[in-house]
Short mmCIF file of C-alpha atoms in Angstrom, two decimals:
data_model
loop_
_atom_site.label_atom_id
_atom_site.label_comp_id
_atom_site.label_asym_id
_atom_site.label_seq_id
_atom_site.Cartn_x
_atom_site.Cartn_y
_atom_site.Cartn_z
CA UNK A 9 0.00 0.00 0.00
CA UNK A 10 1.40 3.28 -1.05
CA UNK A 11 0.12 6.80 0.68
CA UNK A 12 0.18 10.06 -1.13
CA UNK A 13 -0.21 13.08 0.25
CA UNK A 14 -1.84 15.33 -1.45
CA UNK A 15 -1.42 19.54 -2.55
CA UNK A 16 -3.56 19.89 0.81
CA UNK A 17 -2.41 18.42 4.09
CA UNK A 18 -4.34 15.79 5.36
CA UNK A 19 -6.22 14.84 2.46
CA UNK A 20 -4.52 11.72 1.44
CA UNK A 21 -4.04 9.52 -1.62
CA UNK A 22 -3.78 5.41 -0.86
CA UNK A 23 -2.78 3.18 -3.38
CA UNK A 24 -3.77 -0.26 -2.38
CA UNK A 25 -1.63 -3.25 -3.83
CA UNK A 26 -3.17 -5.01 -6.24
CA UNK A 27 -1.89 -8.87 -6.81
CA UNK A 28 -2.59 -9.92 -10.63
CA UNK A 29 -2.76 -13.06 -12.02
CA UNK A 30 -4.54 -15.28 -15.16
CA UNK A 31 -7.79 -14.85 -12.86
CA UNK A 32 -7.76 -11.06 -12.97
CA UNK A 33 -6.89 -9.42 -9.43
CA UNK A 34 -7.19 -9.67 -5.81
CA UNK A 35 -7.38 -6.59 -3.62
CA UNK A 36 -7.54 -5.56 0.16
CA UNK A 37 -9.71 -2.39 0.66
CA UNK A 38 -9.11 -1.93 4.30
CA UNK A 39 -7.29 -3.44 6.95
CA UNK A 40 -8.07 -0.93 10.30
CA UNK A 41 -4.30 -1.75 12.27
CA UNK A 42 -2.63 -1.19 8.56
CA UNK A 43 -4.43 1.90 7.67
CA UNK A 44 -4.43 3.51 11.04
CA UNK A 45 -0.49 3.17 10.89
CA UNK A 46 0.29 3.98 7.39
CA UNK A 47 -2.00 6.74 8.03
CA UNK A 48 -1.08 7.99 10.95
CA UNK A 49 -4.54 8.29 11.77
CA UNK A 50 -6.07 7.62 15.38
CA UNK A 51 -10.21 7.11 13.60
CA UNK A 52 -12.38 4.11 13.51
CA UNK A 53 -14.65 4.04 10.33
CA UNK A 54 -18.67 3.24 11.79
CA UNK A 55 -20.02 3.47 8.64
CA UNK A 56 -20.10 1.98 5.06
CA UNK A 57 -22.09 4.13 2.45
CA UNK A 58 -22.93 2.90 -1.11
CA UNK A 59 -23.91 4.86 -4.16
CA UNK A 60 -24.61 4.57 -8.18
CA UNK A 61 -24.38 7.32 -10.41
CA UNK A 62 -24.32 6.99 -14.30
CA UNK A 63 -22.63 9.73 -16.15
CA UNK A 64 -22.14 13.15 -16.12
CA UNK A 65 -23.85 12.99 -12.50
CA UNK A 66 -22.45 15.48 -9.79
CA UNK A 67 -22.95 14.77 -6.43
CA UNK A 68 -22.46 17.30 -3.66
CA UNK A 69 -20.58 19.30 -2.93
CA UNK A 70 -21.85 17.66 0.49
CA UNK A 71 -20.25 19.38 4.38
CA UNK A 72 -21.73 18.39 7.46
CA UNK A 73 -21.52 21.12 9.47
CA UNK A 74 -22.17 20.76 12.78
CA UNK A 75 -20.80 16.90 12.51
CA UNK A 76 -17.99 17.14 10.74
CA UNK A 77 -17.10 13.39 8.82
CA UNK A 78 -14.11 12.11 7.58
CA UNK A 79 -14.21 9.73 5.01
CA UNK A 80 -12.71 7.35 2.75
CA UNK A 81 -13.65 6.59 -1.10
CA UNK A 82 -12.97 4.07 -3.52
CA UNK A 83 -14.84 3.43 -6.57
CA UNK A 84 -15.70 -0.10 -7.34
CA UNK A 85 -17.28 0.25 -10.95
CA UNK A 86 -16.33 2.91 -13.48
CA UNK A 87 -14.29 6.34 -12.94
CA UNK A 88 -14.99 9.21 -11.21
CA UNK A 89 -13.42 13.10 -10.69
CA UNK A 90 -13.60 13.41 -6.64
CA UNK A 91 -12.89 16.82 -4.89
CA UNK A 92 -12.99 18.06 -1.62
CA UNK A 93 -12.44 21.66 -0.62
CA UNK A 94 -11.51 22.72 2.87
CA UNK A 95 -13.87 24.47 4.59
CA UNK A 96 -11.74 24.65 7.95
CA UNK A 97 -11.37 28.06 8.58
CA UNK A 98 -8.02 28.01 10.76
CA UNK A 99 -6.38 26.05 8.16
CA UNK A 100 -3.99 28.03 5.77
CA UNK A 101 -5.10 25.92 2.92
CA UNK A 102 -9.39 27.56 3.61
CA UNK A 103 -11.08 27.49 0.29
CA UNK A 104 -8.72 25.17 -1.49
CA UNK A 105 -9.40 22.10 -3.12
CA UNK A 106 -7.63 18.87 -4.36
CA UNK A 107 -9.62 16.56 -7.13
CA UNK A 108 -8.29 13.25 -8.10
CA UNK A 109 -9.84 10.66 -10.81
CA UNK A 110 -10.82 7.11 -8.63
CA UNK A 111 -11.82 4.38 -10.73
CA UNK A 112 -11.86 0.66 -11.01
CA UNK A 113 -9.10 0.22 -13.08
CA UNK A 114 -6.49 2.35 -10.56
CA UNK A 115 -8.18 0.88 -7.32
CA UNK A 116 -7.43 3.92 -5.18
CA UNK A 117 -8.47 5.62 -2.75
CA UNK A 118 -9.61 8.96 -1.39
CA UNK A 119 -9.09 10.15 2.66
CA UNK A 120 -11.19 12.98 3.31
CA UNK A 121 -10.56 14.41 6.95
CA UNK A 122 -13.20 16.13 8.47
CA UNK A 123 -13.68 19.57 8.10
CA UNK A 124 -14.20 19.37 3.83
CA UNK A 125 -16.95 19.75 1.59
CA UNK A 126 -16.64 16.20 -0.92
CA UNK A 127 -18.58 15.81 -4.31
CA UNK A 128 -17.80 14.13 -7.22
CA UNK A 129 -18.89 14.04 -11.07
CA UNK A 130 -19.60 10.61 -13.16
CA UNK A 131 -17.06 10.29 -15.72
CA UNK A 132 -17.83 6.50 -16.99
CA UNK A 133 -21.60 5.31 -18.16
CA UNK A 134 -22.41 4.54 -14.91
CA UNK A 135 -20.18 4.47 -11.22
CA UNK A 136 -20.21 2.54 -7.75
CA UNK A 137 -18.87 4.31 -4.89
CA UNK A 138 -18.08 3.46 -1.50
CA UNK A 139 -17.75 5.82 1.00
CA UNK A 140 -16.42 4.79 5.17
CA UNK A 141 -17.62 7.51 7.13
CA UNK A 142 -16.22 8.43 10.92
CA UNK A 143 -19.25 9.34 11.68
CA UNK A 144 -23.06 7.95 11.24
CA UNK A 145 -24.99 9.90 8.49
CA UNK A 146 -28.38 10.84 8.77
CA UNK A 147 -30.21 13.03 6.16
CA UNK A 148 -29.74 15.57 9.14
CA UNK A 149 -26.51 16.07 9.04
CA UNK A 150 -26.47 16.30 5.47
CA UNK A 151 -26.25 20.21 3.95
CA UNK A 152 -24.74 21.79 1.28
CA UNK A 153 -22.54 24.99 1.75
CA UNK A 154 -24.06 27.92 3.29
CA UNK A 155 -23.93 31.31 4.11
CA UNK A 156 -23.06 30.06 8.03
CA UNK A 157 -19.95 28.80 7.36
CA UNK A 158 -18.06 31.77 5.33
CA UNK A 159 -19.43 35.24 3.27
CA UNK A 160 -21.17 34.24 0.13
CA UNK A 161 -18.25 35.83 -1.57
CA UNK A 162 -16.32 32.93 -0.10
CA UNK A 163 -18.91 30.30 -1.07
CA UNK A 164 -19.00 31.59 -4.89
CA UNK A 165 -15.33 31.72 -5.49
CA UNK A 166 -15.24 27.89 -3.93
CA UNK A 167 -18.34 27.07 -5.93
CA UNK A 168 -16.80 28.11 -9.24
CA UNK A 169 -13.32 26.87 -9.43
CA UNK A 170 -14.76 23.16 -8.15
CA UNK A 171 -17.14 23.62 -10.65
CA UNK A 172 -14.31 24.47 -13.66
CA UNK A 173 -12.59 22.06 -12.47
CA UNK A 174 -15.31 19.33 -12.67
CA UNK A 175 -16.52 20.08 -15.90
CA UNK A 176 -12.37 20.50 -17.58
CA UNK A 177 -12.15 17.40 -15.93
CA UNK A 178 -14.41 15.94 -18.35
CA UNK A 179 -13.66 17.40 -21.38
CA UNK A 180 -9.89 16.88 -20.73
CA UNK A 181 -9.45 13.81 -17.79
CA UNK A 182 -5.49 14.62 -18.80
CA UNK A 183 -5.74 17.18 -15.94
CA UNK A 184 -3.12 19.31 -17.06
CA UNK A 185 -5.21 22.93 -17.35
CA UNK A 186 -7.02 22.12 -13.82
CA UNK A 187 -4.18 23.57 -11.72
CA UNK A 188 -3.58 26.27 -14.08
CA UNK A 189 -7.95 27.04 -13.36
CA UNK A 190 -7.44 26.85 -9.94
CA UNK A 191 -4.48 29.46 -9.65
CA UNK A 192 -6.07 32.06 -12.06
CA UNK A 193 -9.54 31.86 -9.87
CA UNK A 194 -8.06 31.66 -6.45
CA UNK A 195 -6.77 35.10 -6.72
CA UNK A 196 -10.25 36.62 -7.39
#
């Protein structure tokens, strides 16, 4: 298993090893001691959350305010563009966001820590995507971005480079012009 941090700390890359062979592959999604270590992470998952989109579907960008959830994604069928944006305001990367493409065919995985809005867009006919949550979610905790959590200047700027990105992300999954988005809007 290989861990990648990612342009924002905490927000972490896993790439689970994958053993080929004339049958196809064999996988281990989670293993708590392993991940907790390789981590560095002291959380215990509570939750497993399933979901099926089919293309061009965009789903969140989802925050739980008062409940904050950290979470960990992996896409079992198809390809998706997965972003999260941090929304915690004493962190020096507030209002940034990291987006990474999951899929089937590169079997890795997302951590979100709480204290980010996540959403993701469809980029295959149709994806499966499992989510393990920190914390239990009810429909309650559930809630977009809104004007509680930062100045709806804040939330449009956030709402608009996630957005560019998404949609360059699927008219060029190459990912090379994201970045260059992200550091042309951020300075708005």
């Amino acid at each position: 298993m290989k861990v990648i941090e990612s342009i924002i700390k905490g927000v972490k890359v896993i790439e689970p090893e994958v053993h080929e062979d004339q049958r196809c592959y064999f996988l281990e999604t989670f293993q708590a001691k392993r991940y907790r270590d390789m981590l560095n992470l002291d959380i215990v998952f509570v939750q497993d959350t399933l979901s099926r989109s089919t293309y061009g579907v965009l789903r969140g960008l989802h925050y739980q305010q008062n409940h904050p959830q950290g979470k960990l994604i992996q896409v079992l069928r198809g390809e998706i563009f997965d972003v999260a944006v941090d929304l915690r305001k004493e962190s020096s990367s507030y209002g940034s966001w990291v987006g990474e493409i999951l899929s089937d065919n590169n079997s890795s995985q997302l951590y979100i820590p709480p204290g980010f809005a996540h959403g993701y867009t469809v980029l295959s006919d149709d994806a499966i995507v499992i989510y393990k949550n920190i914390l239990f979610t009810t429909l309650l905790l559930m809630s977009l971005l809104n004007t509680k959590l930062c100045n709806l200047l804040e939330i449009c700027k956030i709402i608009t480079i996630v957005t560019i990105a998404i949609l360059y992300a699927i008219l060029d999954t190459s990912l090379n012009g994201i970045y260059k988005i992200y550091y042309q809007l951020i300075i708005l």
